[in-house]
Short mmCIF file of C-alpha atoms in Angstrom, two decimals:
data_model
loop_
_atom_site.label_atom_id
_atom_site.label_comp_id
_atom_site.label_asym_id
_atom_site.label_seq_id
_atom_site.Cartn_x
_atom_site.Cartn_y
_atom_site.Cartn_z
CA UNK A 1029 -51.26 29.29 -13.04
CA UNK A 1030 -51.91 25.78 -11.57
CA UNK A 1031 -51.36 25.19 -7.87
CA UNK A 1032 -47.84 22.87 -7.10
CA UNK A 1033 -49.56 18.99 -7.25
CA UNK A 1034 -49.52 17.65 -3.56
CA UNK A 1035 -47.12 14.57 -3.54
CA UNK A 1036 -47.61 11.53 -1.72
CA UNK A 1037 -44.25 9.55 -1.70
CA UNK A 1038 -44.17 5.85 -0.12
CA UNK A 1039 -40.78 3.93 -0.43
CA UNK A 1040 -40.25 0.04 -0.35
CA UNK A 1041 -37.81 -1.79 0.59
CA UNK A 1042 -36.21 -4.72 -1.70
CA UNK A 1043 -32.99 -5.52 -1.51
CA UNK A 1044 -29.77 -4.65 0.92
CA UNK A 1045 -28.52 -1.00 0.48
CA UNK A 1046 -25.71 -0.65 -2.58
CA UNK A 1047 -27.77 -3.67 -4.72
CA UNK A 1048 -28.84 -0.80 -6.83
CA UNK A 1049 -32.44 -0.85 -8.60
CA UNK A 1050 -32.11 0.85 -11.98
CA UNK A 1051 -34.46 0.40 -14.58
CA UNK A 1052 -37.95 0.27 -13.84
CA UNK A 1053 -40.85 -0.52 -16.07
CA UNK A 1054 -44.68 -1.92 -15.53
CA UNK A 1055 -45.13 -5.32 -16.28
CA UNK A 1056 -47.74 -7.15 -18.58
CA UNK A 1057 -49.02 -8.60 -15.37
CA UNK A 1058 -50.06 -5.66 -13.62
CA UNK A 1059 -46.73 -5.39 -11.61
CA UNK A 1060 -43.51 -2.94 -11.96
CA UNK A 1061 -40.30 -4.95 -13.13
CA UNK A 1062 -36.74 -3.72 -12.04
CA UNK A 1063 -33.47 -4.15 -12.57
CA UNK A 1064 -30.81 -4.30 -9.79
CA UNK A 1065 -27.91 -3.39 -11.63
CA UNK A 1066 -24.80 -3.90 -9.05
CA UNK A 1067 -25.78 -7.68 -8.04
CA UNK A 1068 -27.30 -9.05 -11.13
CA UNK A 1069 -31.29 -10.02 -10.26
CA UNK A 1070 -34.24 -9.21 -11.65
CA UNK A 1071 -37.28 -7.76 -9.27
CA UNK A 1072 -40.62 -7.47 -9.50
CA UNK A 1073 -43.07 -5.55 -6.98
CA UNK A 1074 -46.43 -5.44 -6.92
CA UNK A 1075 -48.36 -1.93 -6.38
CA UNK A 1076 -49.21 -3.54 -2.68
CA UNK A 1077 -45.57 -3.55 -2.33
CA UNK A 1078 -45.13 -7.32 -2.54
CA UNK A 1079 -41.70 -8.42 -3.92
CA UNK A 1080 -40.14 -11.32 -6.04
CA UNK A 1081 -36.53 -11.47 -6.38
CA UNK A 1082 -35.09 -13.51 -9.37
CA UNK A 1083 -31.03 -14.20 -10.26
CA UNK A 1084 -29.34 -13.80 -13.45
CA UNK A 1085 -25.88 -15.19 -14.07
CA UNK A 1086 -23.41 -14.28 -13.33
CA UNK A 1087 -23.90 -11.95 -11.06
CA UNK A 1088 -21.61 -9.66 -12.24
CA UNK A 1089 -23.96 -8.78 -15.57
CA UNK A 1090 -24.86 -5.34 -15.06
CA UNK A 1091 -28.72 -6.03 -15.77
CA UNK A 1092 -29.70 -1.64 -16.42
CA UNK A 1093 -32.62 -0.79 -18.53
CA UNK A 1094 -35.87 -3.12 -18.99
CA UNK A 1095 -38.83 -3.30 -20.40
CA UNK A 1096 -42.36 -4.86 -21.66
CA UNK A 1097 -41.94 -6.63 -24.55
CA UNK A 1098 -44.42 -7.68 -27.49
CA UNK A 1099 -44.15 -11.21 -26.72
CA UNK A 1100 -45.86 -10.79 -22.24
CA UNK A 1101 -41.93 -10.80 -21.04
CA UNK A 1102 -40.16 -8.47 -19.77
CA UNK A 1103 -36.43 -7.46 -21.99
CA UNK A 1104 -33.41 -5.87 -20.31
CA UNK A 1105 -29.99 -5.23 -21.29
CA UNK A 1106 -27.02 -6.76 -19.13
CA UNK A 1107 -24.42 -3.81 -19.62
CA UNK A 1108 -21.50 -5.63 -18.26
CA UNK A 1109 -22.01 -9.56 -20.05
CA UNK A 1110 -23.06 -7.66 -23.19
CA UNK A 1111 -26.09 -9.77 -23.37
CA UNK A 1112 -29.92 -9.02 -23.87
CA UNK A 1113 -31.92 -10.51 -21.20
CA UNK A 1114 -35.97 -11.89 -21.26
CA UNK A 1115 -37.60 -12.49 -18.13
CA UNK A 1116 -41.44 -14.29 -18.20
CA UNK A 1117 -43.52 -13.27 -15.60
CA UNK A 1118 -42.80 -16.52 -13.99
CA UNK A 1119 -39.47 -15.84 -13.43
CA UNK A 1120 -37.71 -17.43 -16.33
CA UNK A 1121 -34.97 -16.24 -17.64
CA UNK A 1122 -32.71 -15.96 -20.81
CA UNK A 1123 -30.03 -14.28 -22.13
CA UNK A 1124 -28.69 -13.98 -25.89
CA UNK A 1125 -25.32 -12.67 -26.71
CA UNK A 1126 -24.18 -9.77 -28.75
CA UNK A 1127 -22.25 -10.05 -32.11
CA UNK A 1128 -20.03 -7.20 -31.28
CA UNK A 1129 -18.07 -7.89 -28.32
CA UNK A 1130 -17.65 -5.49 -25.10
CA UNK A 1131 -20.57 -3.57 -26.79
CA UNK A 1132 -22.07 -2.00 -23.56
CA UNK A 1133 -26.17 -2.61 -24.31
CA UNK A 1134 -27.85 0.08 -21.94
CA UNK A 1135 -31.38 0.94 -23.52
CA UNK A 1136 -33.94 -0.86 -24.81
CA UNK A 1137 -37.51 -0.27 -25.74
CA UNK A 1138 -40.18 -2.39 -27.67
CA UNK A 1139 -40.67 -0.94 -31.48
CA UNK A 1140 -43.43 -0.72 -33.68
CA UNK A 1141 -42.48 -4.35 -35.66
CA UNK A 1142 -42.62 -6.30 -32.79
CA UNK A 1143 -38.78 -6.58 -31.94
CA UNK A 1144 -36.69 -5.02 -29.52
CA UNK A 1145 -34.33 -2.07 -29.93
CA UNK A 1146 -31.48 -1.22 -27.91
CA UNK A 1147 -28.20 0.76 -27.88
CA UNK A 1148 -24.76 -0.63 -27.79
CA UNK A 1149 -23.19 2.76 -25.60
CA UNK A 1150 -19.85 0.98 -25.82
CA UNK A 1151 -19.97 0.28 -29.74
CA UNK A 1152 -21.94 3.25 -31.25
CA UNK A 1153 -24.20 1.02 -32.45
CA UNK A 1154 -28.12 0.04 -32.48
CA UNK A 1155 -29.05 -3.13 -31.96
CA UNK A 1156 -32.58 -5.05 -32.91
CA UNK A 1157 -33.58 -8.06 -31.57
CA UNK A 1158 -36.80 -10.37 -32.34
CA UNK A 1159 -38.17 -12.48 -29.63
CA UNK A 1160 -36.68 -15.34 -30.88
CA UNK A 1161 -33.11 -14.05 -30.52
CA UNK A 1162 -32.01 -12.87 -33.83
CA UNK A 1163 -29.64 -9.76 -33.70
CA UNK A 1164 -29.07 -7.06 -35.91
CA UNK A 1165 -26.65 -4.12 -35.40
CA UNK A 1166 -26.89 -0.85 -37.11
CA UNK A 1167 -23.67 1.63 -36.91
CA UNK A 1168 -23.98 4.85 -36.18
CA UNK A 1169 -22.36 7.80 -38.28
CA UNK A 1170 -20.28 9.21 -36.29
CA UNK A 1171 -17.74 7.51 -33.52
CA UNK A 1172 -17.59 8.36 -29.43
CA UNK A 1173 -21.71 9.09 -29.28
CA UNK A 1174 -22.48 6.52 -25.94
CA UNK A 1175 -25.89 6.00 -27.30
CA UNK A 1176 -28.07 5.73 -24.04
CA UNK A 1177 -31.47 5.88 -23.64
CA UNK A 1178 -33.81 4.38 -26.41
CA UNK A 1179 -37.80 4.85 -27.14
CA UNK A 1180 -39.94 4.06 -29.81
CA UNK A 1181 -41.68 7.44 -31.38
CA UNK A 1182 -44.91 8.49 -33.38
CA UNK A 1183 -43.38 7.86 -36.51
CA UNK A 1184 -42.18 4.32 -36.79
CA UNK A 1185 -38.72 5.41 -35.81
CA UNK A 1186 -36.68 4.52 -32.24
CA UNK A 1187 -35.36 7.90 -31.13
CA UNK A 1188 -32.31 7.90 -28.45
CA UNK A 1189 -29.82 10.16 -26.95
CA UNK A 1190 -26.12 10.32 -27.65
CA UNK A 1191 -24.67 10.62 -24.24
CA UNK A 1192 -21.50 11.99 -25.61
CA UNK A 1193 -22.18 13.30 -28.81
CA UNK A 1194 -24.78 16.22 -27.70
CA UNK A 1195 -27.08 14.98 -29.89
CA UNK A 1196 -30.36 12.64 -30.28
CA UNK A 1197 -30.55 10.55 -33.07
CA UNK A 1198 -33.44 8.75 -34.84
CA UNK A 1199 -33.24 5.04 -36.92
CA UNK A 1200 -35.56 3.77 -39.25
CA UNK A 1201 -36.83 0.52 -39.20
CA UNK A 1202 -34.47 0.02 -41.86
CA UNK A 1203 -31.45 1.24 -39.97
CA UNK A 1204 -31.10 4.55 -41.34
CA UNK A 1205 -30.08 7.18 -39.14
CA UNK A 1206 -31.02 10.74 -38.12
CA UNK A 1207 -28.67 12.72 -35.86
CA UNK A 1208 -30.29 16.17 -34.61
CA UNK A 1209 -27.08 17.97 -32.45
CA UNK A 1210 -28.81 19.71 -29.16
CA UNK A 1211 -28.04 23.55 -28.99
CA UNK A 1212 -26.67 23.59 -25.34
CA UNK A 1213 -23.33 22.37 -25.15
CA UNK A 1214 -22.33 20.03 -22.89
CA UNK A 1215 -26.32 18.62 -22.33
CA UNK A 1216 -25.09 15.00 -22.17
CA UNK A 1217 -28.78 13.89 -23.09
CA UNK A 1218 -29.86 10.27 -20.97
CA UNK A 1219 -33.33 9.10 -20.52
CA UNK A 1220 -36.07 9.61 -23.26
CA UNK A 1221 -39.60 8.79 -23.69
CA UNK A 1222 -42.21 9.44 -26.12
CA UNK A 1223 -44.88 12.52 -25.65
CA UNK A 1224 -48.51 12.29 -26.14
CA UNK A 1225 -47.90 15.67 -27.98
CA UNK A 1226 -46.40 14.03 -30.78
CA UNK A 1227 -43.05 14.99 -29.74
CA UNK A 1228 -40.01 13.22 -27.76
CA UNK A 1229 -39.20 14.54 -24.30
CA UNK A 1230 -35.34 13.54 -22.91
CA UNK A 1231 -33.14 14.60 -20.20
CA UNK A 1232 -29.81 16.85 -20.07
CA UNK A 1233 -27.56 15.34 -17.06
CA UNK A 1234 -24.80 17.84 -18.20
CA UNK A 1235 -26.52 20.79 -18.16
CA UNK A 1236 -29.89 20.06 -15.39
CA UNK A 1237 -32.23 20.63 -18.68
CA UNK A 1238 -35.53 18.98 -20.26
CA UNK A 1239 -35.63 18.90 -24.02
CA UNK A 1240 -38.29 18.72 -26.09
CA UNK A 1241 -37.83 17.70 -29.66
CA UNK A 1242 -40.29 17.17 -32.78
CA UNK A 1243 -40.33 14.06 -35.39
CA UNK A 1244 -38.64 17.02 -37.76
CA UNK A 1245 -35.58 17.62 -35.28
CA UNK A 1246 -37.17 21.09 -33.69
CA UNK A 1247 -35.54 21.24 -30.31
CA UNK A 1248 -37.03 22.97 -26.84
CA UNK A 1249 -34.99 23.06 -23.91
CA UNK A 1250 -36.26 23.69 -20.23
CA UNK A 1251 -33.91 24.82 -17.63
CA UNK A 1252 -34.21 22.95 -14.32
CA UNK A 1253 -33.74 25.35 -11.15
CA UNK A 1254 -30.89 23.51 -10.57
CA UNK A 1255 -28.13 22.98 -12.71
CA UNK A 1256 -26.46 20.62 -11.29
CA UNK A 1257 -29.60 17.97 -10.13
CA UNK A 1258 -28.40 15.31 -13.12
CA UNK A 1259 -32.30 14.85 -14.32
CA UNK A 1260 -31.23 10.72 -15.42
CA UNK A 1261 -34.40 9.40 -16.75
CA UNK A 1262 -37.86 10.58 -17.64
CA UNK A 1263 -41.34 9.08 -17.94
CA UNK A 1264 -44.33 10.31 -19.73
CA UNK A 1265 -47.87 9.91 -17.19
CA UNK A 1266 -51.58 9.69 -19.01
CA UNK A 1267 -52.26 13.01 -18.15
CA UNK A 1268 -50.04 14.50 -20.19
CA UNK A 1269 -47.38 15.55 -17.93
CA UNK A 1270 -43.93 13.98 -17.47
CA UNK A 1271 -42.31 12.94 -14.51
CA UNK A 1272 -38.02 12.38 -14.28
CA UNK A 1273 -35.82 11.50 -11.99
CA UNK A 1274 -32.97 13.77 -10.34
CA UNK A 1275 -30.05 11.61 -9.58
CA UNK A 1276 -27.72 14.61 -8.30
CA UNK A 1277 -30.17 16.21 -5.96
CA UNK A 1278 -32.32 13.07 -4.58
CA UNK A 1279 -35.20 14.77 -6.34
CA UNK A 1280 -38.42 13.91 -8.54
CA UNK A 1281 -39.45 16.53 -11.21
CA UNK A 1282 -42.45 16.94 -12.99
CA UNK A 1283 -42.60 19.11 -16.13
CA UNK A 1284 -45.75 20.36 -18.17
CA UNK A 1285 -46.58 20.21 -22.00
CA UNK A 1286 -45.67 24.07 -21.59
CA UNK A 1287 -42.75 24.04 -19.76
CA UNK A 1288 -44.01 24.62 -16.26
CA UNK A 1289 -41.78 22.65 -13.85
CA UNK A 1290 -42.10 21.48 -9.90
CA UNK A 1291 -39.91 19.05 -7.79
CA UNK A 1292 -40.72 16.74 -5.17
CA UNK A 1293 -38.09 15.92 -2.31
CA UNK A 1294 -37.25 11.96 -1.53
CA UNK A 1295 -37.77 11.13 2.08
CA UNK A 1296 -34.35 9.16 2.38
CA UNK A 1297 -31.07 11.38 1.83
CA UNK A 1298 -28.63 10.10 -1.10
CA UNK A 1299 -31.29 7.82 -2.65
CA UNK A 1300 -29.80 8.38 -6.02
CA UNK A 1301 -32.94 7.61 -8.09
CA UNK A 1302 -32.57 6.47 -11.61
CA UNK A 1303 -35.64 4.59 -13.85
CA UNK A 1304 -38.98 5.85 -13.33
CA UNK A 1305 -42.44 4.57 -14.89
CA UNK A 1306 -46.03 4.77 -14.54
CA UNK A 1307 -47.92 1.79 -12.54
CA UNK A 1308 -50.76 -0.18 -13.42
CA UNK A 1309 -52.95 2.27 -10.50
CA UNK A 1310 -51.83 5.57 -12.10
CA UNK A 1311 -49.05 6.37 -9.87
CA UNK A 1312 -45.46 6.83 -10.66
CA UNK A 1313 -42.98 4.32 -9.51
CA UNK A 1314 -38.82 4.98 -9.14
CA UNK A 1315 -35.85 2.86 -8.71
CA UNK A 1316 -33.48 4.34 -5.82
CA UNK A 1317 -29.89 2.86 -5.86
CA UNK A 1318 -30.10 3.02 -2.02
CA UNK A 1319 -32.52 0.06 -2.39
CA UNK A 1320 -36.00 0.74 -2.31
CA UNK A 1321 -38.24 1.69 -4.78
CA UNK A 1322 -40.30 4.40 -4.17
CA UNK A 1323 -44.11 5.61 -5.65
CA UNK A 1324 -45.25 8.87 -6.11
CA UNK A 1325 -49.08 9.65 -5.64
CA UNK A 1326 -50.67 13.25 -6.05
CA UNK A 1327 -53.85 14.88 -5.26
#
């Protein structure tokens, strides 16, 4: 069996404890964008460790998940002003409302035609949205889901978990909808990302699991050795392997293509990480509510 990887962790400061960065992703520019969920700005750090700080208003707009987008900006989702946000990597910003009011918009992720999909947890709905601001909403089939997470897959389809359903679900580019029920009750399924196996890999907060599931709806499920960490999001590296974030146990995890798992320990107690992503040098970068962000180097 492979040795444990040896883990280099290095943690940056960027904004006053409590602002809460959330969603991480790398930037078109070489630089990891985040979101800083509990006082409404947009950051950007550089793998140096250099930092830009930029405000949305209001304040109060929940920016969560974000992302590169087809068009060099970065998108997000402002959970709280039900809004879509750009960002250009100057700093400019924009925000488009949502047809459906109080929709909650907490995923996003660029999809194969050049738009921008997203999930409306609040709403059951998913949303599309071209870089020119033109929305489209897509119910789901069933009510009380909290569709979360949201990543575009091998087959032309966005695939994203349904928080409160127990389920993942799949949407055309035409808006038709897949729902594939997980066989652990309970999971409540978060973060997703695609797999260079072909497959999607999410995350069970509920139940401290990693799923596995193929374009047909073939589910694996990988038991953390904690239950109760709350894996929240999860990132897929070059090398094959995927890295997540434990939110309940201020932990990083790294899981094989075969199921083989190991966990890293934060240096600062109660971090509460959430969005993780691979940098432009190879390393993998996480968001820690406490106010840092933090990158993870191995051997």
């Amino acid at each position: 069996m492979p040795s444990r990887p040896s883990v280099a962790i290095a943690e940056f400061s960027v904004s006053d404890p409590g602002d809460g960065p959330y969603g991480i992703t790398a930037g078109p520019d070489g630089a990891l964008w985040f979101t800083m969920v509990h006082q409404g700005r947009i950051g950007r750090i550089t793998p140096g460790g250099d930092v830009t700080v930029y405000r949305i208003e209001p304040a109060s707009s929940g920016p969560s998940i974000i992302t590169a987008g087809p068009d060099d900006a970065l998108w997000f989702t402002e959970f709280r002003s039900h809004r879509i946000g750009r960002i250009t990597t100057t700093g400019d910003i924009t925000s488009f409302p949502l047809p459906t009011a109080d929709a909650g918009p907490f995923g996003i992720a660029a999809g194969p035609d050049d738009a921008l999909w997203f999930t409306e947890a609040n709403a059951d709905l998913i949303g599309r949205i071209s870089p020119d601001g033109h929305v489209a909403e897509f119910p789901l089939p069933l009510s009380g889901a909290f569709p979360s997470a949201i990543a575009a897959g091998p087959d032309n389809r966005l695939w994203f978990t349904m928080n409160q359903a127990n389920a993942i679900g799949a949407i055309g580019l035409d808006g038709d909808v897949t729902v594939h029920p997980l066989p652990t009750p309970a999971s409540a399924p978060v973060g997703i990302t695609a797999g260079t196996d072909g497959a999607m890999w999410f995350v069970e907060i509920g139940t401290g699991q990693i799923g596995r599931i193929t374009p047909d709806g073939k589910v694996d499920e990988f038991a953390l050795p904690d239950p109760a960490s709350r894996p929240h999001a999860i990132a897929a590296h070059a090398d094959g392997n995927y890295w997540f974030t434990e939110w309940g146990a201020n932990r990083i995890g790294r899981i094989t293509p075969d199921g083989r798992i190991d966990e890293h320990d934060l240096p600062s107690p109660a971090s509460e990480p959430h969005g993780i992503a691979q940098g432009p040098d190879g390393a993998m970068w996480t968001a820690l509510e406490i106010g840092t962000i933090a990158r993870l180097t191995t051997s």
